[in-house]
XYZ file of N, CA and C in Angstrom:
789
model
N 8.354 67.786 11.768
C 7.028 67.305 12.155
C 5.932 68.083 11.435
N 6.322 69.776 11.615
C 5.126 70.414 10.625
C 5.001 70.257 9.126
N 6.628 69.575 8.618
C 6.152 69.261 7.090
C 5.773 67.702 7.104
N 5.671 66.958 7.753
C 4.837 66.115 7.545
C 3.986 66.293 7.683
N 3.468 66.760 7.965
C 1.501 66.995 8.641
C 1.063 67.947 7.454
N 1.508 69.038 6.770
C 1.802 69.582 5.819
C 1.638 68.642 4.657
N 2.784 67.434 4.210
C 2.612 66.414 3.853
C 1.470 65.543 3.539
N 0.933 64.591 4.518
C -0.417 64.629 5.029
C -1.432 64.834 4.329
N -1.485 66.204 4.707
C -2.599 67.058 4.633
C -2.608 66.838 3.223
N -1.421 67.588 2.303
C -1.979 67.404 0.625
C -2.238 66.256 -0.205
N -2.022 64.798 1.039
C -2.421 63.643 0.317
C -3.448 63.694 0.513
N -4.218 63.964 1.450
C -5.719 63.604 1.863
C -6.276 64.652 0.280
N -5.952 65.661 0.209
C -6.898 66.779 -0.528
C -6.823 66.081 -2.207
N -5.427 65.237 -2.450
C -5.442 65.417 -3.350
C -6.218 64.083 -3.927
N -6.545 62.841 -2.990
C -7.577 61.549 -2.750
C -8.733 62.138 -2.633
N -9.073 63.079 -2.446
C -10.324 63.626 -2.044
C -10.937 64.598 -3.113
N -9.934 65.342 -3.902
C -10.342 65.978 -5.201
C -10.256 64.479 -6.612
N -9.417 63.540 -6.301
C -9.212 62.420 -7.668
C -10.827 61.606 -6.935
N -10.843 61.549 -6.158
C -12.481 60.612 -5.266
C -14.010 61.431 -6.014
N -13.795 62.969 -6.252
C -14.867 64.018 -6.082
C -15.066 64.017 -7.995
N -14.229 64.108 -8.084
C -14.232 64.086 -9.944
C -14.129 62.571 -10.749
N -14.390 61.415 -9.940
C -14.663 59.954 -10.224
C -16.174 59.915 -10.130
N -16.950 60.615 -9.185
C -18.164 60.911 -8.308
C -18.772 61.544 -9.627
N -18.323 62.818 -9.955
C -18.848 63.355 -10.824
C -18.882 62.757 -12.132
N -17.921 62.381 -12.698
C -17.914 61.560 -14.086
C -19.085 60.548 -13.669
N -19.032 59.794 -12.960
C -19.856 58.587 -12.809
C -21.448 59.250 -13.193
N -21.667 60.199 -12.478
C -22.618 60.707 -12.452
C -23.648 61.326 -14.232
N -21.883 61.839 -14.775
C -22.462 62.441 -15.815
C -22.458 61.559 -16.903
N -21.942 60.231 -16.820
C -21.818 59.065 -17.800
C -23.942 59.030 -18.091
N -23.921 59.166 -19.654
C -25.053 58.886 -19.852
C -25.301 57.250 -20.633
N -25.998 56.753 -20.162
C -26.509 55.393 -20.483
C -26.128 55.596 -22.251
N -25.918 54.470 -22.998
C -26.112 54.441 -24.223
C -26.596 53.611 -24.500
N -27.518 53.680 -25.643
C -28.745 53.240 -26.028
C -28.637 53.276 -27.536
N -28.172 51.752 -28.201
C -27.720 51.619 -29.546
C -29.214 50.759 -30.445
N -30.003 50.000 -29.931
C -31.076 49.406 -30.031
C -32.210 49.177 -29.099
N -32.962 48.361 -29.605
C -34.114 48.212 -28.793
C -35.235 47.334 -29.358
N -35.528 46.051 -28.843
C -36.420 45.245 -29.350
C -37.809 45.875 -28.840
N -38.689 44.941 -29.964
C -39.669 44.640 -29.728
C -40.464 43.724 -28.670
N -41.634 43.480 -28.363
C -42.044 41.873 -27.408
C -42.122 40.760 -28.823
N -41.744 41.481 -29.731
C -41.844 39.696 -31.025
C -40.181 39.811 -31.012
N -39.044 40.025 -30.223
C -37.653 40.261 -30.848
C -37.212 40.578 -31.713
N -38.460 41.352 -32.725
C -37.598 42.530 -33.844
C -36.489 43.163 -33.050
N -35.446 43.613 -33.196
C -34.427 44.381 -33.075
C -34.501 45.895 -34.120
N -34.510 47.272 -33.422
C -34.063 48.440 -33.936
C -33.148 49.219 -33.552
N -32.091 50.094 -34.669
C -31.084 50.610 -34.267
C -31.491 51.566 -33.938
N -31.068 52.554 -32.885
C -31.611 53.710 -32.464
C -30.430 54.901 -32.461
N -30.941 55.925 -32.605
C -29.800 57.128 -32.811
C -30.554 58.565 -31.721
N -29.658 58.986 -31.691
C -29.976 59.733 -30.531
C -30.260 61.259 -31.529
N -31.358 62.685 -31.332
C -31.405 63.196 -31.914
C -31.359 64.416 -31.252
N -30.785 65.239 -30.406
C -31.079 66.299 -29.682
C -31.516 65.739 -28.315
N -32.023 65.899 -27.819
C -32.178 65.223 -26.379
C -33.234 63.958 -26.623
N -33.591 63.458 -27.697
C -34.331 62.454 -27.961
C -34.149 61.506 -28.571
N -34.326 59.993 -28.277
C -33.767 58.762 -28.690
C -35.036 58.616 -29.652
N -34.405 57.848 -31.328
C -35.655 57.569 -32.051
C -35.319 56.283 -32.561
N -36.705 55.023 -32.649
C -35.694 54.100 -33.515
C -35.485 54.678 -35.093
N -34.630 53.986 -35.688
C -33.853 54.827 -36.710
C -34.460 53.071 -37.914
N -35.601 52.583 -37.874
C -36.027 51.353 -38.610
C -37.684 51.431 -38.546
N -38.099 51.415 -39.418
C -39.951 50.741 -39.007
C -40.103 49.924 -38.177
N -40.785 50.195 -37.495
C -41.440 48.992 -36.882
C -42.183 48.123 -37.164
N -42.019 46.953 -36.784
C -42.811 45.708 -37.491
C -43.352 44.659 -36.840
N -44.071 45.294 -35.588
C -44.455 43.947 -34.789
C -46.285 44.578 -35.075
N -46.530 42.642 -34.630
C -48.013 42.741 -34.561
C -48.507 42.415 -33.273
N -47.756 42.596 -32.329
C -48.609 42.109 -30.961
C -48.055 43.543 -30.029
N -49.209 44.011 -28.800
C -48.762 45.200 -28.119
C -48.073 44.642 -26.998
N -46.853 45.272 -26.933
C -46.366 44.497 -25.247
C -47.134 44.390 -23.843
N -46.191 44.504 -22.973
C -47.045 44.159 -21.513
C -47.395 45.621 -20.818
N -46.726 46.975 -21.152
C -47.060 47.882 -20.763
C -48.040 48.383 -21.313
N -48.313 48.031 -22.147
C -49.345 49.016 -23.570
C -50.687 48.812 -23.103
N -51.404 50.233 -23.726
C -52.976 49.877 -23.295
C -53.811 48.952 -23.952
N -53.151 48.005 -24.904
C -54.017 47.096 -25.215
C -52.775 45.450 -25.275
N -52.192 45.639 -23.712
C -51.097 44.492 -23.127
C -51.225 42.970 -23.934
N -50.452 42.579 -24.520
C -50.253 41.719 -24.934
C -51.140 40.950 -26.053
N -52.634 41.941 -27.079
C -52.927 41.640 -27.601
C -52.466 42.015 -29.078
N -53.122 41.186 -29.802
C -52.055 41.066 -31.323
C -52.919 41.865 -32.592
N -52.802 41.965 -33.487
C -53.560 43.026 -34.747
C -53.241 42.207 -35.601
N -54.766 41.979 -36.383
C -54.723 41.562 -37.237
C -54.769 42.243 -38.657
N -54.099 41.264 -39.964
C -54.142 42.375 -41.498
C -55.485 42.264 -41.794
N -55.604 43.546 -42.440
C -57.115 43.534 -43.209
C -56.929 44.033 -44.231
N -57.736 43.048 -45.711
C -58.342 43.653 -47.390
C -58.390 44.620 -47.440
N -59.046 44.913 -46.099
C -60.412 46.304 -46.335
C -59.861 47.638 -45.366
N -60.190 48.348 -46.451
C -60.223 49.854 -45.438
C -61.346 50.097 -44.264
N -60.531 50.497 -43.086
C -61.691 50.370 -41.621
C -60.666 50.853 -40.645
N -61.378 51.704 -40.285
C -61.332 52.494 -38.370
C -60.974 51.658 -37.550
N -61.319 50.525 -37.575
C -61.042 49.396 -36.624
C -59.106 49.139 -36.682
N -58.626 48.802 -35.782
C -57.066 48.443 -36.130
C -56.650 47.115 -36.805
N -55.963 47.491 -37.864
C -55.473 46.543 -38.445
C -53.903 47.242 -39.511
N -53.392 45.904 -39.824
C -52.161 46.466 -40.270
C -51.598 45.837 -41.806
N -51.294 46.170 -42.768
C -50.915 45.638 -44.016
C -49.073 45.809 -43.941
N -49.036 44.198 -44.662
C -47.944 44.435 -45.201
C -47.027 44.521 -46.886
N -46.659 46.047 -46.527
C -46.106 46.346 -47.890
C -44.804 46.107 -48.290
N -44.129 45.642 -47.816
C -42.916 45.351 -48.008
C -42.264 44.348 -49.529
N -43.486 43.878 -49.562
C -43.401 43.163 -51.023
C -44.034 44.087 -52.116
N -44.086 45.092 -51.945
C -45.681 45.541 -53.124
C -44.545 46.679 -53.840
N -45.016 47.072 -54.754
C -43.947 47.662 -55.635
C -45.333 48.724 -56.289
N -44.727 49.602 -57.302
C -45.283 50.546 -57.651
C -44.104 51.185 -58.819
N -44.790 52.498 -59.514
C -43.826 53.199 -60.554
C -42.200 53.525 -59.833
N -42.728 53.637 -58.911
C -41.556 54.550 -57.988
C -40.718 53.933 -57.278
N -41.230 52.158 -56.781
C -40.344 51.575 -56.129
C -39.105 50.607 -56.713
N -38.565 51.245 -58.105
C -37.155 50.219 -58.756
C -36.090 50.669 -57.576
N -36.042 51.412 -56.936
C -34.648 51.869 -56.159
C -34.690 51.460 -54.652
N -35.748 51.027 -54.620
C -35.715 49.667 -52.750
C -35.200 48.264 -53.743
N -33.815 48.219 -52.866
C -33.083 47.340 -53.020
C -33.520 46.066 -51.912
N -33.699 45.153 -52.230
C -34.126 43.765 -51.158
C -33.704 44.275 -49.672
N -32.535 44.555 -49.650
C -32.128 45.139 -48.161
C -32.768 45.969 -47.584
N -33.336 46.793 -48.294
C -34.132 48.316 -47.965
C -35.610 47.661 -47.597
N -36.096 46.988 -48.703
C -37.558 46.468 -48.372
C -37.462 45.693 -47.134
N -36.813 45.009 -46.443
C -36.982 44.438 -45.233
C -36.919 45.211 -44.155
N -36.399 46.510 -44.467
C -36.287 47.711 -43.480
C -37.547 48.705 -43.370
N -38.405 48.394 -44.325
C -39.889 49.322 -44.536
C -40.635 48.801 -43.471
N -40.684 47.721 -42.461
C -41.567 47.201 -41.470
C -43.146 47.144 -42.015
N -44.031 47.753 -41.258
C -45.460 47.173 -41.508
C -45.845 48.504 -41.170
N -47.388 48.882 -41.930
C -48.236 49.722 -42.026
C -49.527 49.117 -41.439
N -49.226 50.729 -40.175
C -50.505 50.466 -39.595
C -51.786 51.442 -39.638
N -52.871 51.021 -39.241
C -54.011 52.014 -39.282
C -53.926 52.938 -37.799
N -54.390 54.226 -37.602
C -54.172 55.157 -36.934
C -54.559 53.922 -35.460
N -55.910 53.367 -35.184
C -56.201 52.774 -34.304
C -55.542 51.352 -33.540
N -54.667 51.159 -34.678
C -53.732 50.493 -34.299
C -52.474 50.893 -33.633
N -51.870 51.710 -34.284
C -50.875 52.738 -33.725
C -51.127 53.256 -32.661
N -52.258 53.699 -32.035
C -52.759 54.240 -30.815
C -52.641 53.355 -30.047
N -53.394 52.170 -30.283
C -53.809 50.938 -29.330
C -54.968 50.869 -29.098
N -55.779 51.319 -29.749
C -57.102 51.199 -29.508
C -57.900 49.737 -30.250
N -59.163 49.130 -29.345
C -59.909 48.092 -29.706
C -60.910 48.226 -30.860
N -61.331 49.717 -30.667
C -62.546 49.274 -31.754
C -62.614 51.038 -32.522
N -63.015 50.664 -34.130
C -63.020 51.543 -34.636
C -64.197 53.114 -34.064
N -65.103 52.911 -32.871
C -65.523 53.521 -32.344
C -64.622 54.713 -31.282
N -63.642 53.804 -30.912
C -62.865 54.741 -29.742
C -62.012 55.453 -30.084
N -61.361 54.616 -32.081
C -60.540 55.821 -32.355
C -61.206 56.914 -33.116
N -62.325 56.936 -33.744
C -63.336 57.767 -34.074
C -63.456 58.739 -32.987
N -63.578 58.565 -31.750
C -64.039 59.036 -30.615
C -62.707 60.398 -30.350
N -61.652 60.110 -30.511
C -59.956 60.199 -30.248
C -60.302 61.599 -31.459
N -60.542 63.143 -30.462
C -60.085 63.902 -31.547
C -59.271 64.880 -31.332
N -58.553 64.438 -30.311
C -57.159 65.433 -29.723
C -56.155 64.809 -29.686
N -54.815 65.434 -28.766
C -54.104 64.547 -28.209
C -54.246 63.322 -27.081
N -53.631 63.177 -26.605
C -53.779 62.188 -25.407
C -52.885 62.793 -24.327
N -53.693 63.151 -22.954
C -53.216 63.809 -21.972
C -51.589 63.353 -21.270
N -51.285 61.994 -21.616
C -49.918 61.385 -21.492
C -49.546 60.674 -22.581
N -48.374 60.059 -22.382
C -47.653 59.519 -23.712
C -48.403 58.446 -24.068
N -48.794 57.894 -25.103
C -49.215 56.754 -25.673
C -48.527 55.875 -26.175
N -48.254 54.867 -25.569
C -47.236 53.853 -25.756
C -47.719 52.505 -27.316
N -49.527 52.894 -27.186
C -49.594 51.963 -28.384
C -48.903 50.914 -28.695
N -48.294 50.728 -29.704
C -47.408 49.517 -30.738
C -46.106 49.356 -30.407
N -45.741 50.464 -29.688
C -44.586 50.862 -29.429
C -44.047 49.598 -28.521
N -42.997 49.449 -27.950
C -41.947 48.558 -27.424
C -42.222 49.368 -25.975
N -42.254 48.513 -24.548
C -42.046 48.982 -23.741
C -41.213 50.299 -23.254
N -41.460 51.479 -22.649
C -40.553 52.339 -22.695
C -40.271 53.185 -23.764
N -41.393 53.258 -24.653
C -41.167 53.530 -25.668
C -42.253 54.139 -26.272
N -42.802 54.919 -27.023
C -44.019 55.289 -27.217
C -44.440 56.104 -28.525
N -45.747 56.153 -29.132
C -45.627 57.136 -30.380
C -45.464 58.629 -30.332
N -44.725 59.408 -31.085
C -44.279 60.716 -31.006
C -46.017 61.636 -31.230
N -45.796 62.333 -30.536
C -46.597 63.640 -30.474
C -46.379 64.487 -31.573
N -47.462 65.098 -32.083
C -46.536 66.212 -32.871
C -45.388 66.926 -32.647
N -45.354 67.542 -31.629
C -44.668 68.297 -31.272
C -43.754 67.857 -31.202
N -43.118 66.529 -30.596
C -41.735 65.597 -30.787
C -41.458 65.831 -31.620
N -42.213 65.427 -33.090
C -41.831 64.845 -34.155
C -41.608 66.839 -34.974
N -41.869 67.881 -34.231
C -41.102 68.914 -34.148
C -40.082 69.400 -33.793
N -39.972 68.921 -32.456
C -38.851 69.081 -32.026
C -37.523 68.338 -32.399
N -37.489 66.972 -32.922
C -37.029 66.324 -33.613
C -36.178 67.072 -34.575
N -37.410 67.977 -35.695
C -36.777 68.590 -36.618
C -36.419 69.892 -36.537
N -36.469 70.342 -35.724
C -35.644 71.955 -35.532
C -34.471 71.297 -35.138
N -34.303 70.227 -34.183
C -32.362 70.094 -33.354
C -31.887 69.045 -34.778
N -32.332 69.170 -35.957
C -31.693 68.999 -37.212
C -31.750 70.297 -38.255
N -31.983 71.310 -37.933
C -31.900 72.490 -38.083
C -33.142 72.916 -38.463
N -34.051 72.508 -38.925
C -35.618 72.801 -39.937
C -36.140 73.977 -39.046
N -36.356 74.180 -39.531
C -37.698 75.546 -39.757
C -38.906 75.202 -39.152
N -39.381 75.024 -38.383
C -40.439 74.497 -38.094
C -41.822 75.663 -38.283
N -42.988 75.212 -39.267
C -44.613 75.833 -38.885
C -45.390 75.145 -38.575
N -46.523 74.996 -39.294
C -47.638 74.449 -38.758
C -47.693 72.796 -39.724
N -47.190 73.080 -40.715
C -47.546 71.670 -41.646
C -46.548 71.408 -42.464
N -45.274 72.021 -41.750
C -43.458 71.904 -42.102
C -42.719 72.122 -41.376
N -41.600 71.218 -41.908
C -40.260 71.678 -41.105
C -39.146 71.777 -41.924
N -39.320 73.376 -42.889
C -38.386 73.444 -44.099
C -36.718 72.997 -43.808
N -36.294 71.975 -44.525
C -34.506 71.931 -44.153
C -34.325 70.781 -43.606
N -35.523 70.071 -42.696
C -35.178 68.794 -42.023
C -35.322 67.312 -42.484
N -36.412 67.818 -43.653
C -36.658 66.395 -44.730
C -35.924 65.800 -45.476
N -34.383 66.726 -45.557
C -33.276 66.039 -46.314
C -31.956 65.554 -45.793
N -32.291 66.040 -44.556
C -31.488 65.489 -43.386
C -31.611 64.253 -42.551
N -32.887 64.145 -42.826
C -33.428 62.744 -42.487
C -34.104 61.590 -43.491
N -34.025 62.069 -44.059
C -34.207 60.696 -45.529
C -33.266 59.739 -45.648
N -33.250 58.480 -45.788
C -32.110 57.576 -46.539
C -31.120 57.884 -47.528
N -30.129 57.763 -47.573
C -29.617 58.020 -48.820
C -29.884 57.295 -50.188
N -30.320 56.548 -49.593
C -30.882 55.908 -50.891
C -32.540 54.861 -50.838
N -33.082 54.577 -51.734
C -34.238 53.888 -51.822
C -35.452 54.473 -52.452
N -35.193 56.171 -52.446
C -36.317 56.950 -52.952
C -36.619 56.786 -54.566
N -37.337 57.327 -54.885
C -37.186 57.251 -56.733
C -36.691 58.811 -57.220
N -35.800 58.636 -57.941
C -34.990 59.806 -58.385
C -35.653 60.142 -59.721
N -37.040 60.848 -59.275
C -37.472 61.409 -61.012
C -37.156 62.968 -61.289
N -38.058 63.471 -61.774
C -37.551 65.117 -62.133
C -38.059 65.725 -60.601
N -36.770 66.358 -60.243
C -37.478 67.022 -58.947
C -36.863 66.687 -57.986
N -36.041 65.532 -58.177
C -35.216 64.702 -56.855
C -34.235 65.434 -56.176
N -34.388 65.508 -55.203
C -33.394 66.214 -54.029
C -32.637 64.992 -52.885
N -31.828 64.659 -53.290
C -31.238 63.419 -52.690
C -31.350 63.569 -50.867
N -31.543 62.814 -49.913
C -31.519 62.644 -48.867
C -29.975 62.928 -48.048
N -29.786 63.157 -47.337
C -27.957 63.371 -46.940
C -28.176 62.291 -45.610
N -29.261 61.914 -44.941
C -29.172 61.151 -43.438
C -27.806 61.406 -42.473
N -28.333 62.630 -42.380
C -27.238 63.511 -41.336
C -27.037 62.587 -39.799
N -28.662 62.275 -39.788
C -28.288 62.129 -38.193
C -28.854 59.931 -37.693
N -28.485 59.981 -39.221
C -28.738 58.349 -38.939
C -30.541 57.717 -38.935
N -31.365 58.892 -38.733
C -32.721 58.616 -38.860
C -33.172 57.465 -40.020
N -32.345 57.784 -41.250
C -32.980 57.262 -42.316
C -34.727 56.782 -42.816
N -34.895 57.628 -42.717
C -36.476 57.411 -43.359
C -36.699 56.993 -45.050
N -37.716 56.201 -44.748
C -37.994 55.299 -45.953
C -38.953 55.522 -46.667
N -38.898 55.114 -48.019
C -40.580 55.634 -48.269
C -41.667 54.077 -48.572
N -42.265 54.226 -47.837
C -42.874 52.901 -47.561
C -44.261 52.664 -48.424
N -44.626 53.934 -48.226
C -45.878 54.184 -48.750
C -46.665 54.296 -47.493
N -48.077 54.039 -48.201
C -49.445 53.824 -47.518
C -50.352 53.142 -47.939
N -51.650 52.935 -47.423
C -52.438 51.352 -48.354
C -53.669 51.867 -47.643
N -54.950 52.084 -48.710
C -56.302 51.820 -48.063
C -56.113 49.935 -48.150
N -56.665 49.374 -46.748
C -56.611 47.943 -46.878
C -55.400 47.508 -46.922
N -55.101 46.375 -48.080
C -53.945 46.067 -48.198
C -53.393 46.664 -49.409
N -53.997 47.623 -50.152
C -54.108 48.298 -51.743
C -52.976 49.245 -50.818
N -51.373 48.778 -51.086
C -50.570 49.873 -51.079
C -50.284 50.713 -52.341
N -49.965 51.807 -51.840
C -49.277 53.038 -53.510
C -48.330 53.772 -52.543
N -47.646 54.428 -53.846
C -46.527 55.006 -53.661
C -45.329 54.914 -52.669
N -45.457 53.307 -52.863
C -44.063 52.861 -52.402
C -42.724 53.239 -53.138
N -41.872 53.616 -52.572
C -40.533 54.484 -52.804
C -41.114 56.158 -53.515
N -41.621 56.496 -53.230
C -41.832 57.602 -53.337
C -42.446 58.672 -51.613
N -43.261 57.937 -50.885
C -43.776 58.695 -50.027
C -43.345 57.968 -48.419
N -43.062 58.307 -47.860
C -42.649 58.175 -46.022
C -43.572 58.520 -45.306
N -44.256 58.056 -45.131
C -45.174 58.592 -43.622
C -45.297 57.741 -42.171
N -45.058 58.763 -41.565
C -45.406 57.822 -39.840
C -46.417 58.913 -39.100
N -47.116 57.991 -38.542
C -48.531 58.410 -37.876
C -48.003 59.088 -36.359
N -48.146 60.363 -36.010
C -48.520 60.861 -34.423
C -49.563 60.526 -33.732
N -49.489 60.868 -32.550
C -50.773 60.058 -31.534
C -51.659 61.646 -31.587
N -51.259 62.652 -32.248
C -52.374 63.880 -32.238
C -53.300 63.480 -33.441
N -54.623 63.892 -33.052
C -55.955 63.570 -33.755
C -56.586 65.161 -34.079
N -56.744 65.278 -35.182
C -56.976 66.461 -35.444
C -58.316 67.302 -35.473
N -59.403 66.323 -34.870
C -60.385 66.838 -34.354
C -61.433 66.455 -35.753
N -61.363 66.265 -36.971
C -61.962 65.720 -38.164
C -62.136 64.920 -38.749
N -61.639 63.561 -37.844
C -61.801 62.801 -38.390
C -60.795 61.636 -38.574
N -59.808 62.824 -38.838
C -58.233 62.435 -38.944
C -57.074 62.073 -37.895
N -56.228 62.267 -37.896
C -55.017 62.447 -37.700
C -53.752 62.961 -38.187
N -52.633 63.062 -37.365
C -51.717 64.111 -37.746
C -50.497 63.120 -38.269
N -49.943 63.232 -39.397
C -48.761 62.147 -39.437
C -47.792 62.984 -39.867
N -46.430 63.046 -39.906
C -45.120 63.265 -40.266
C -44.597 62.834 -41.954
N -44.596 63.379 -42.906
C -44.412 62.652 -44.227
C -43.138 63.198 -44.716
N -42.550 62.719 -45.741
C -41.125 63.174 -46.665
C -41.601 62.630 -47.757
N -40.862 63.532 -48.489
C -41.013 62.931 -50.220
C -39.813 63.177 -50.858
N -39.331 62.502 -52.072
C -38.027 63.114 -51.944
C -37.692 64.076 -53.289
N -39.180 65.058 -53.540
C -38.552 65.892 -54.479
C -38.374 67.758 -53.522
N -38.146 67.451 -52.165
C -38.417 68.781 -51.275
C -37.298 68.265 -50.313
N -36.874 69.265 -49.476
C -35.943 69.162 -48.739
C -37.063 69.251 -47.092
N -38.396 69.003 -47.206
C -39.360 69.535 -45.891
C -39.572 68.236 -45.537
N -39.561 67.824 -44.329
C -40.311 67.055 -43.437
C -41.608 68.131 -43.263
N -42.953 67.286 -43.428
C -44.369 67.770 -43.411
C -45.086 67.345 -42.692
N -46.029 67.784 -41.633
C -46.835 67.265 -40.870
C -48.122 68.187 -41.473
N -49.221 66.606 -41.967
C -50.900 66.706 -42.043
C -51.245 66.038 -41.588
N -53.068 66.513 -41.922
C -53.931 65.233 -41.662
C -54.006 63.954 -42.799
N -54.542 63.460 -42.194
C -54.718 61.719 -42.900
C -55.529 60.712 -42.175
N -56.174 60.649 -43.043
C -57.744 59.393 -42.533
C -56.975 58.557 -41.977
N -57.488 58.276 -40.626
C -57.488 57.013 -39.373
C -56.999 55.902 -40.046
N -58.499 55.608 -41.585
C -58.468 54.217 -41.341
C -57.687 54.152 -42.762
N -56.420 54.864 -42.884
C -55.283 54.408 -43.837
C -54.200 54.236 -42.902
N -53.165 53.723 -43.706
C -52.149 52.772 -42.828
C -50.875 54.239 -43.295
N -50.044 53.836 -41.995
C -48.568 54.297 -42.633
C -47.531 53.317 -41.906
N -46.213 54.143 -41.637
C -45.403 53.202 -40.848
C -45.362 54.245 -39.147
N -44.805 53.568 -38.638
C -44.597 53.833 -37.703
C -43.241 54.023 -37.033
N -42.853 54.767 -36.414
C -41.422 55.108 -35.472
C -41.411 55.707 -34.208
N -41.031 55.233 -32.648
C -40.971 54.654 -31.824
C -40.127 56.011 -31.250
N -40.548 56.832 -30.148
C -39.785 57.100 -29.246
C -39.300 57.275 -28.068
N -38.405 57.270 -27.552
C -38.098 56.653 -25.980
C -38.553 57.728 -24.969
N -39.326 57.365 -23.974
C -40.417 57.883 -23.142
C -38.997 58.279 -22.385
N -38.997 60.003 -21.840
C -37.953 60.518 -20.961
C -38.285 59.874 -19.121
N -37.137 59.813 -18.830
C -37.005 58.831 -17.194
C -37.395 60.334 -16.494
């Protein structure tokens, strides 16, 4: 009778330790998160980077979703260089530097926007106005749930790819995150390795719709405003192994990249 109960007893413990470690797995299962549309159904692949999800594609929509501070309205392209938001598309435009964007690659450069667009702002007055950060995340252009990187993201980003991080670099991380291919390979070229799937492009930039240095230069705009005028953007080039953060006039365009607001 006492070895049954004995018996028993080590079935219950041992339903109760296989019950307690089902509990826990369940628990520690983290969501995966391989893409992520837009409100126009662009689709982007996303890669996870240190504790931060990035899309790993330009973005290319022209309308702000339903969360955004400027919900469901759309941006229009503009000729002209202006503060006001507007967005060019370079994806067709070529330059000395762009023989090595292959058709596949150019559909992956998305659209260049002006700082006030990227923010979400209405009128070239408010992003004029804009000469700091923004006290919470700024979801702008971004996809629901989703929002433009801060400097400091777009730091932190590059130290958990090993970089060096200062004030207007992140020596080591610009070649870890480049494409492997699309850049222009002149004297000076330091090939890209895309360690962590980021792949960054070089898209260029455009006063207006006047793009340059397509396949040569990468830039995506932060929601920090640098108090002059400017703003702070994230750039690569591909004769340096540095991801670089400067300033850069509002009312020039770059691309943009998307990151997932923490729950």
């Amino acid at each position: 009778m006492k070895r049954n109960w004995l018996y028993a007893l080590s079935a219950l413990l041992i339903i109760a330790s296989t019950s307690c470690k089902k509990e826990q797995g369940a628990e520690d299962r983290e969501e995966v998160i391989s893409s992520v549309k837009d409100c126009e159904g662009n689709s982007y692949p996303v890669v996870k980077i240190g504790s931060q999800y990035w899309m790993a594609e330009n973005l290319r929509s022209t309308k702000y979703d339903t969360e955004s501070e400027r919900a469901n309205a759309t941006i229009t392209t503009s000729d002209e260089t202006t503060y006001a938001p507007y967005y060019t598309d370079g994806r067709n435009a070529s330059s000395e530097y762009s023989e090595e964007l292959t058709a596949e690659l150019r559909k992956k450069l998305g659209l260049l926007y002006n700082w006030a667009a990227a923010v979400g702002f209405e009128t070239a007055e408010a992003a004029q106005a804009q000469t700091e950060g923004f006290a919470g995340v700024r979801q702008g252009i971004c996809p629901n749930g989703w929002h433009l990187p801060t400097k400091t993201e777009w730091g932190t980003m590059a130290e958990a790819v090993g970089g060096v991080y200062s004030e207007t670099s992140c020596k080591g991380a610009g070649i870890k995150l480049r494409a492997m291919s699309g850049w222009s390979k002149q004297n000076g070229y330091v090939a890209g390795t895309d360690n962590y799937g980021f792949s960054a492009l070089p898209a260029g930039s455009s006063e207006g719709s006047n793009v340059f240095n397509i396949g040569y230069y990468g830039g995506f705009w932060t929601s920090f405003a640098d108090g002059k005028g400017g703003a702070y953007n994230s750039f690569f080039v591909p004769v340096d192994d540095e991801m670089h953060l400067m300033q850069r006039e509002k009312s020039h365009t770059l691309s943009v990249r998307c990151v997932k607001n923490i729950q």
